[in-house]
Coordinates of C-alpha atoms in Angstrom, one line a residue:
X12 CA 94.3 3.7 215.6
X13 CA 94.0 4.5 219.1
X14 CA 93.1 3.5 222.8
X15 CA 91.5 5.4 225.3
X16 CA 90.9 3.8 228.9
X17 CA 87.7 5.0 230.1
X18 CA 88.2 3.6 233.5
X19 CA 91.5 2.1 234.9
X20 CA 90.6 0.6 238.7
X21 CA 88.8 -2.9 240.1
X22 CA 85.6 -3.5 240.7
X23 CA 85.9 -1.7 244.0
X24 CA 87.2 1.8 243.4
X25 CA 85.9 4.9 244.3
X26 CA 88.6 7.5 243.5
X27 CA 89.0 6.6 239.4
X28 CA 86.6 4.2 237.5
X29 CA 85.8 0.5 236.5
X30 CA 88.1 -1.1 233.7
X31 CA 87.3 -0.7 230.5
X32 CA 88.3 1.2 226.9
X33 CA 87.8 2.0 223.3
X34 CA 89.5 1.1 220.5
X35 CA 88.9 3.8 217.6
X36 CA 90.2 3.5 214.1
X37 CA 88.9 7.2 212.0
X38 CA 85.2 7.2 212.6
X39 CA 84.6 3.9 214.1
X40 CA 84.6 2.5 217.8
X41 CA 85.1 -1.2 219.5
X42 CA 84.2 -1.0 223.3
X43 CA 85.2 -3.5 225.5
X44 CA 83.6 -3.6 229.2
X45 CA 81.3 -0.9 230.4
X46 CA 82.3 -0.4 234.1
X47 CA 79.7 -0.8 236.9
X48 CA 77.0 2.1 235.8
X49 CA 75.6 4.9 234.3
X50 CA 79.2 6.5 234.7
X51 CA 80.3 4.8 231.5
X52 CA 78.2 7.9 230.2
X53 CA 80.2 10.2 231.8
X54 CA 83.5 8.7 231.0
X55 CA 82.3 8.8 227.3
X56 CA 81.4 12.6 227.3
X57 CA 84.9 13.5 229.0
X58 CA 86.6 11.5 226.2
X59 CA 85.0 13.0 223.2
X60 CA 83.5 10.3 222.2
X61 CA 79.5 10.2 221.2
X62 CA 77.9 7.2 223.2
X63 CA 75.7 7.4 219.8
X64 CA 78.9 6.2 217.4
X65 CA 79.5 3.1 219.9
X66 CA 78.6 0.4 217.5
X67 CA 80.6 -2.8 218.4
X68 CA 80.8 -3.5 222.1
X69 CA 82.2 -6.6 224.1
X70 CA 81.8 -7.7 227.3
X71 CA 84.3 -9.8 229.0
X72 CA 82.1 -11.8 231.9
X73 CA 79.0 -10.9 233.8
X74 CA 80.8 -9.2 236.9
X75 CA 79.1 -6.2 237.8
X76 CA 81.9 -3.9 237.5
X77 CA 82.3 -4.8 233.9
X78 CA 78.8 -5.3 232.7
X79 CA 76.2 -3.1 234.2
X80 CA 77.7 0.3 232.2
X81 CA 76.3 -1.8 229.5
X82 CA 73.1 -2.1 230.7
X83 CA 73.0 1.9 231.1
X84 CA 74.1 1.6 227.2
X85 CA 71.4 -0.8 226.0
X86 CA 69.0 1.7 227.6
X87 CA 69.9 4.7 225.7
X88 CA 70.1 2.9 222.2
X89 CA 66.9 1.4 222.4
X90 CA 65.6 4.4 223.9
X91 CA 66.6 6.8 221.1
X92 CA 65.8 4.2 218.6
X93 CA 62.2 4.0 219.9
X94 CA 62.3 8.4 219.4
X95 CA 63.6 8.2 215.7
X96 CA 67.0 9.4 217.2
X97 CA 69.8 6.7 216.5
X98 CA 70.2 5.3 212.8
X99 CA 71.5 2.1 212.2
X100 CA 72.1 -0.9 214.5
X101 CA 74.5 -2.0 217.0
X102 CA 76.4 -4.8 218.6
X103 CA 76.6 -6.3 221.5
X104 CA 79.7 -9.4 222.3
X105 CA 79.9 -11.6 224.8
X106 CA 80.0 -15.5 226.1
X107 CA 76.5 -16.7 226.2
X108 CA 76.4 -16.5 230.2
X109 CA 77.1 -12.1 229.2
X110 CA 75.0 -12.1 226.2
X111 CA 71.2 -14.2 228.1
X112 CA 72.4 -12.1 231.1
X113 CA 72.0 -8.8 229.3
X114 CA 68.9 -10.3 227.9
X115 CA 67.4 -11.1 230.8
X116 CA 68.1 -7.4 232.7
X117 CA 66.8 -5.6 229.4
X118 CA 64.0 -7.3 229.9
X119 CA 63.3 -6.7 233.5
X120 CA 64.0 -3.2 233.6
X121 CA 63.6 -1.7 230.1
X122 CA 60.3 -0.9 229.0
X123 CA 58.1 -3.3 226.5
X124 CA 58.4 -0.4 223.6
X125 CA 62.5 -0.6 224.2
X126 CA 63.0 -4.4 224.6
X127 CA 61.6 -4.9 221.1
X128 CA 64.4 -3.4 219.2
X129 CA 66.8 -6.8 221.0
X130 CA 67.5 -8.5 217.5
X131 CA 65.9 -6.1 215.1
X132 CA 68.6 -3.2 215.4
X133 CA 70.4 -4.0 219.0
X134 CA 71.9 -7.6 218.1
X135 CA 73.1 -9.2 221.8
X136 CA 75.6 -11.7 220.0
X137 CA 77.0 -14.6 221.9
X138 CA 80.6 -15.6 220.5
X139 CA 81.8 -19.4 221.7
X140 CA 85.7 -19.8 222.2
X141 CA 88.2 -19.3 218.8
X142 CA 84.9 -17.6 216.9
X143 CA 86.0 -14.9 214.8
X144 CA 84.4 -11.8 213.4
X145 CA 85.1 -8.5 212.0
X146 CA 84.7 -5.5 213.9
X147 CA 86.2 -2.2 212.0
X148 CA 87.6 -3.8 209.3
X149 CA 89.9 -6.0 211.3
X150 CA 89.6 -9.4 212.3
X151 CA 89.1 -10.1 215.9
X152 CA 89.3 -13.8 217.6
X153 CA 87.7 -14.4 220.9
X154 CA 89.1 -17.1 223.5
X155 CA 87.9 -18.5 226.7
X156 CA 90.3 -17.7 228.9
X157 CA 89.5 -20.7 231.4
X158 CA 88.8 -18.8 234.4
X159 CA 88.3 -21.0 237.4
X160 CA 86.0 -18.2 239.2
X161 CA 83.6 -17.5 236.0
X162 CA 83.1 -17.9 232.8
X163 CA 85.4 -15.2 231.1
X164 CA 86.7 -14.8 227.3
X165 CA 89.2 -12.0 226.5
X166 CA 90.1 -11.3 222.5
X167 CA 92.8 -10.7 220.5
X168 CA 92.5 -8.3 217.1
X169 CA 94.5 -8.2 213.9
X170 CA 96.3 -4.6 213.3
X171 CA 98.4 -3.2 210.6
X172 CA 101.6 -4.9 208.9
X173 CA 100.6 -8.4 210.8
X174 CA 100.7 -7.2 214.2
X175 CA 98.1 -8.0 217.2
X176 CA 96.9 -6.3 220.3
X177 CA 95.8 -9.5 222.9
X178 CA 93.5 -8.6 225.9
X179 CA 93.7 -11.1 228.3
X180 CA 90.4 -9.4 230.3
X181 CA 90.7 -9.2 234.0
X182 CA 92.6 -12.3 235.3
X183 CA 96.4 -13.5 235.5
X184 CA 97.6 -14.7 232.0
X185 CA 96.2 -18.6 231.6
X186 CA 98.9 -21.4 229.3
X187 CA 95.7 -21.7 227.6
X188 CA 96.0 -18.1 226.0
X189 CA 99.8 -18.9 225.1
X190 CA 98.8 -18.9 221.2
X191 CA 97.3 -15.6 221.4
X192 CA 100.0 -13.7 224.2
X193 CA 103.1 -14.8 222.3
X194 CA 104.5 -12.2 220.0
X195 CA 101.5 -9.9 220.7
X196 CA 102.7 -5.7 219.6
X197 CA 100.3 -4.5 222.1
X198 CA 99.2 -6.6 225.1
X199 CA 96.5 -5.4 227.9
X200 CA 97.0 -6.7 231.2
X201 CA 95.4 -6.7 234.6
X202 CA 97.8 -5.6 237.3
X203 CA 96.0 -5.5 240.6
X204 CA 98.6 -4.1 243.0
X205 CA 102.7 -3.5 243.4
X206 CA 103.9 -6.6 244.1
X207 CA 105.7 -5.4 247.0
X208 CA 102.5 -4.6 248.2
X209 CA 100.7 -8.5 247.8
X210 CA 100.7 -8.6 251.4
X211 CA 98.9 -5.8 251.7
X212 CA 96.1 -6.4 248.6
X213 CA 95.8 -9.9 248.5
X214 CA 95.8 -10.2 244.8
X215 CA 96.2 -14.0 244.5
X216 CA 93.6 -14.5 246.4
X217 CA 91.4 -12.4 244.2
X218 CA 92.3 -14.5 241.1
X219 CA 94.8 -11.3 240.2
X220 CA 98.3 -10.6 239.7
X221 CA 100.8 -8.0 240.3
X222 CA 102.8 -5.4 237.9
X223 CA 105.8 -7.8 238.7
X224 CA 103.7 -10.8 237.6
X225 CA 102.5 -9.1 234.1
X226 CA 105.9 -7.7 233.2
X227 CA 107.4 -10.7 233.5
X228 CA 104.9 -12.5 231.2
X229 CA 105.1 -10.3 228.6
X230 CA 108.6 -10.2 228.8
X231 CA 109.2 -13.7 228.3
X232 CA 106.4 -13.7 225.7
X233 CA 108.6 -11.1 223.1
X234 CA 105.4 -8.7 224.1
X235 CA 106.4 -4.9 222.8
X236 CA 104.0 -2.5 224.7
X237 CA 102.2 -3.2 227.7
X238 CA 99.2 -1.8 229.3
X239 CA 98.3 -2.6 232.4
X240 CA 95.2 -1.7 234.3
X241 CA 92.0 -3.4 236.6
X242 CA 94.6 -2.0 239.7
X243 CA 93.8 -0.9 243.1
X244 CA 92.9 2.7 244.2
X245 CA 94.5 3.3 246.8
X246 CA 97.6 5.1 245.5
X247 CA 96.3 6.7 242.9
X248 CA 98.3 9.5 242.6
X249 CA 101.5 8.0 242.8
X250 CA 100.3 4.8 241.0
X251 CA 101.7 5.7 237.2
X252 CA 105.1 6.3 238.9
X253 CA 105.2 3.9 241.5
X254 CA 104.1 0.6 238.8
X255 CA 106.5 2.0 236.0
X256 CA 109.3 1.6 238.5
X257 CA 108.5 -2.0 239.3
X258 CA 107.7 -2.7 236.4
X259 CA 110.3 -1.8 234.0
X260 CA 112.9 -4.0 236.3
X261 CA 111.3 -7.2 234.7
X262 CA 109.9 -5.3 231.4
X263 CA 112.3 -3.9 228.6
X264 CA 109.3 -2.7 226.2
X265 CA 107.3 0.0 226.4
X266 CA 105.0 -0.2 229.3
X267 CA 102.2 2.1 230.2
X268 CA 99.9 2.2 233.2
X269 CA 97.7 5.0 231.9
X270 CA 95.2 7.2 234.0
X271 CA 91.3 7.2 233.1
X272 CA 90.5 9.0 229.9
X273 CA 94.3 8.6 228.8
X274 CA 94.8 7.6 225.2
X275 CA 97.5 5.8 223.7
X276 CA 98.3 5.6 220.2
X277 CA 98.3 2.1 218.3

């Protein structure tokens, strides 16, 4: 099994894209987030990965820069399902503020002959907090993880040998997702800036962390491998370096801050 970040930066970067990945196990993908347009495309193509295989996508909340990409997604399913060109159905995740969100763009913007396929092959599925379901063969449990800005749910997936991989979505880590965090194998992380550089970024006031605040989480929580991501753009080039060396003063296990289109293997 294996990750690849399609986009790494916050909802305001111009120099790599908006957060999101896929998870892929042999022939079969689980996307979660979709960035903040039609670049999700794009970001797809570079990775090698056919927007057409796609069939299992969650979105975390209803900001822009996590679920328009989706609405660019929506359009080409239903599009090539209207022209014979897409077999099968697809999925679509979310809280039910995403999931009648989604429903309501698709049917302002997407023509009469596409909107018809919501339900009869694209399934817009609204989870509620603690629902389970099984995406690629693997059970996967989505929490609410009580956001105070909006409504936000993050997931945590079952992997080989009783290990887990916990996404906390785009928000500091909550005591309400303690049960999921705790002894996670693989643990993905918003880290919006260095924290010697919170006076410059404001992440706190964002309803963000640093790569000081993750580490330390996920080293008190037994967490093996980190990823962090959702970060400012701003040092781009040296950002890899620069977070690895904060971070691995208050992390001992493997910690990654990967680039976009970067894959790391499960």
């Amino acid at each position: 099994m294996k990750l690849t970040m399609l986009g790494t930066g916050n909802a305001l970067v111009t120099d790599c894209y908006n957060t999101c990945f896929v998870l892929q196990d042999e022939d079969e993908y689980f996307m979660v987030d979709a960035g903040g347009g039609n670049g999700v495309l794009s970001q797809l193509k570079k990775a090698g990965i056919d927007w057409k295989e796609v069939r299992n996508i969650f979105i975390t909340h209803k900001h822009i820069d996590h679920l328009l990409g989706a609405v660019w997604l929506m359009r080409m399913i239903c599009q090539y399902m209207r022209q014979n060109q897409y077999e099968g159905e697809a999925n679509i995740y979310g809280h039910s503020e995403v999931i009648q969100t989604l429903r309501s763009i698709a049917e302002m913007v997407l023509q009469k002959s596409e909107v018809t396929y919501l339900n009869r092959r694209l399934h817009l599925i609204a989870v509620e907090d603690g629902e389970e379901k099984e995406i690629m063969g693997r059970r996967v449990k989505f929490f609410d993880i009580h956001s105070t800005k909006d409504k936000q749910f993050g997931f945590t997936m079952e992997l080989s040998k009783g290990k887990k991989l916990t996404c906390c979505g785009d928000e500091p880590y909550n005591i309400s997702e303690k049960e999921y965090v705790v002894g996670s194998c693989w643990l993905l992380h918003e880290a919006f800036c260095l924290h010697s550089q919170a006076d410059v970024f404001h992440p706190y006031e964002k309803h963000h962390s640093t790569v000081k605040d993750a580490c330390q989480l996920a080293q008190e929580f037994g967490v093996e491998n980190l990823i962090l991501y959702h970060t400012e753009d701003k040092s781009l080039h040296q950002r890899k370096k620069l977070y690895m060396a904060e971070g691995e003063t208050y992390f001992r296990g493997n910690l990654y801050v990967p680039d976009d289109l970067e894959t790391i293997l499960l």
